[in-house]
């Protein structure tokens, strides 16, 4: 990634700039695919060598910029399981 050279000396939040760079590409992917979930984004970033903290910060910046991730059916099922388990205990 082009940000690695200046990571330590970077005065501005580099994750916001990554999000700004990615936003048009992610919109294009969603238009082509029909959806783009949070899991898709995680995979996209992991394939490019990003760590989990950076992924979360960039994702947060994207949401703050108005990019809404589509709901993944697996995520919905996990949320439901978590809610059910929480009520059982």
PDB file of N, CA, C and O in Angstrom, residues 10-11 14 26 29 31 38 44 47 75 79 82 86:
ATOM      1  N   UNK A  10       3.255  10.035   9.702  1.00  0.00           N
ATOM      2  CA  UNK A  10       2.030  10.584   9.138  1.00  0.00           C
ATOM      3  C   UNK A  10       1.263  11.344  10.211  1.00  0.00           C
ATOM      4  O   UNK A  10       0.887  10.780  11.226  1.00  0.00           O
ATOM      5  N   UNK A  11       1.038  12.628   9.983  1.00  0.00           N
ATOM      6  CA  UNK A  11       0.381  13.465  10.977  1.00  0.00           C
ATOM      7  C   UNK A  11      -1.131  13.366  10.950  1.00  0.00           C
ATOM      8  O   UNK A  11      -1.803  13.604  11.930  1.00  0.00           O
ATOM      9  N   UNK A  14      -4.401   8.384   8.700  1.00  0.00           N
ATOM     10  CA  UNK A  14      -4.225   7.747   7.398  1.00  0.00           C
ATOM     11  C   UNK A  14      -5.378   6.810   7.043  1.00  0.00           C
ATOM     12  O   UNK A  14      -5.640   6.573   5.874  1.00  0.00           O
ATOM     13  N   UNK A  26     -15.193   0.714  -3.877  1.00  0.00           N
ATOM     14  CA  UNK A  26     -16.176  -0.117  -3.181  1.00  0.00           C
ATOM     15  C   UNK A  26     -17.577   0.085  -3.746  1.00  0.00           C
ATOM     16  O   UNK A  26     -18.351  -0.867  -3.863  1.00  0.00           O
ATOM     17  N   UNK A  29     -17.662  -1.918  -6.909  1.00  0.00           N
ATOM     18  CA  UNK A  29     -17.796  -3.347  -6.616  1.00  0.00           C
ATOM     19  C   UNK A  29     -19.244  -3.670  -6.236  1.00  0.00           C
ATOM     20  O   UNK A  29     -19.804  -4.659  -6.701  1.00  0.00           O
ATOM     21  N   UNK A  31     -21.950  -2.038  -7.086  1.00  0.00           N
ATOM     22  CA  UNK A  31     -22.791  -1.929  -8.282  1.00  0.00           C
ATOM     23  C   UNK A  31     -22.668  -3.176  -9.159  1.00  0.00           C
ATOM     24  O   UNK A  31     -23.659  -3.659  -9.703  1.00  0.00           O
ATOM     25  N   UNK A  38     -19.986  -6.230   5.168  1.00  0.00           N
ATOM     26  CA  UNK A  38     -18.851  -6.002   6.053  1.00  0.00           C
ATOM     27  C   UNK A  38     -17.839  -7.134   5.905  1.00  0.00           C
ATOM     28  O   UNK A  38     -16.625  -6.904   5.912  1.00  0.00           O
ATOM     29  N   UNK A  44     -11.592  -8.269   1.487  1.00  0.00           N
ATOM     30  CA  UNK A  44     -10.919  -7.372   0.544  1.00  0.00           C
ATOM     31  C   UNK A  44      -9.645  -6.803   1.162  1.00  0.00           C
ATOM     32  O   UNK A  44      -8.584  -6.795   0.543  1.00  0.00           O
ATOM     33  N   UNK A  47      -6.908  -9.572   2.021  1.00  0.00           N
ATOM     34  CA  UNK A  47      -6.204  -9.996   0.810  1.00  0.00           C
ATOM     35  C   UNK A  47      -5.080  -9.028   0.455  1.00  0.00           C
ATOM     36  O   UNK A  47      -4.118  -9.410  -0.199  1.00  0.00           O
ATOM     37  N   UNK A  75     -24.233 -12.984   9.006  1.00  0.00           N
ATOM     38  CA  UNK A  75     -24.148 -12.065  10.134  1.00  0.00           C
ATOM     39  C   UNK A  75     -25.475 -11.996  10.876  1.00  0.00           C
ATOM     40  O   UNK A  75     -25.510 -11.937  12.099  1.00  0.00           O
ATOM     41  N   UNK A  79     -26.038 -12.937  14.788  1.00  0.00           N
ATOM     42  CA  UNK A  79     -26.649 -11.994  15.717  1.00  0.00           C
ATOM     43  C   UNK A  79     -27.842 -12.634  16.425  1.00  0.00           C
ATOM     44  O   UNK A  79     -28.029 -12.467  17.624  1.00  0.00           O
ATOM     45  N   UNK A  82     -26.598 -15.125  18.999  1.00  0.00           N
ATOM     46  CA  UNK A  82     -26.067 -14.413  20.158  1.00  0.00           C
ATOM     47  C   UNK A  82     -27.212 -13.921  21.040  1.00  0.00           C
ATOM     48  O   UNK A  82     -27.170 -14.069  22.253  1.00  0.00           O
ATOM     49  N   UNK A  86     -27.976 -15.219  24.797  1.00  0.00           N
ATOM     50  CA  UNK A  86     -28.017 -14.245  25.880  1.00  0.00           C
ATOM     51  C   UNK A  86     -29.264 -14.382  26.718  1.00  0.00           C
ATOM     52  O   UNK A  86     -29.251 -14.151  27.922  1.00  0.00           O
TER      53      UNK A  86
END
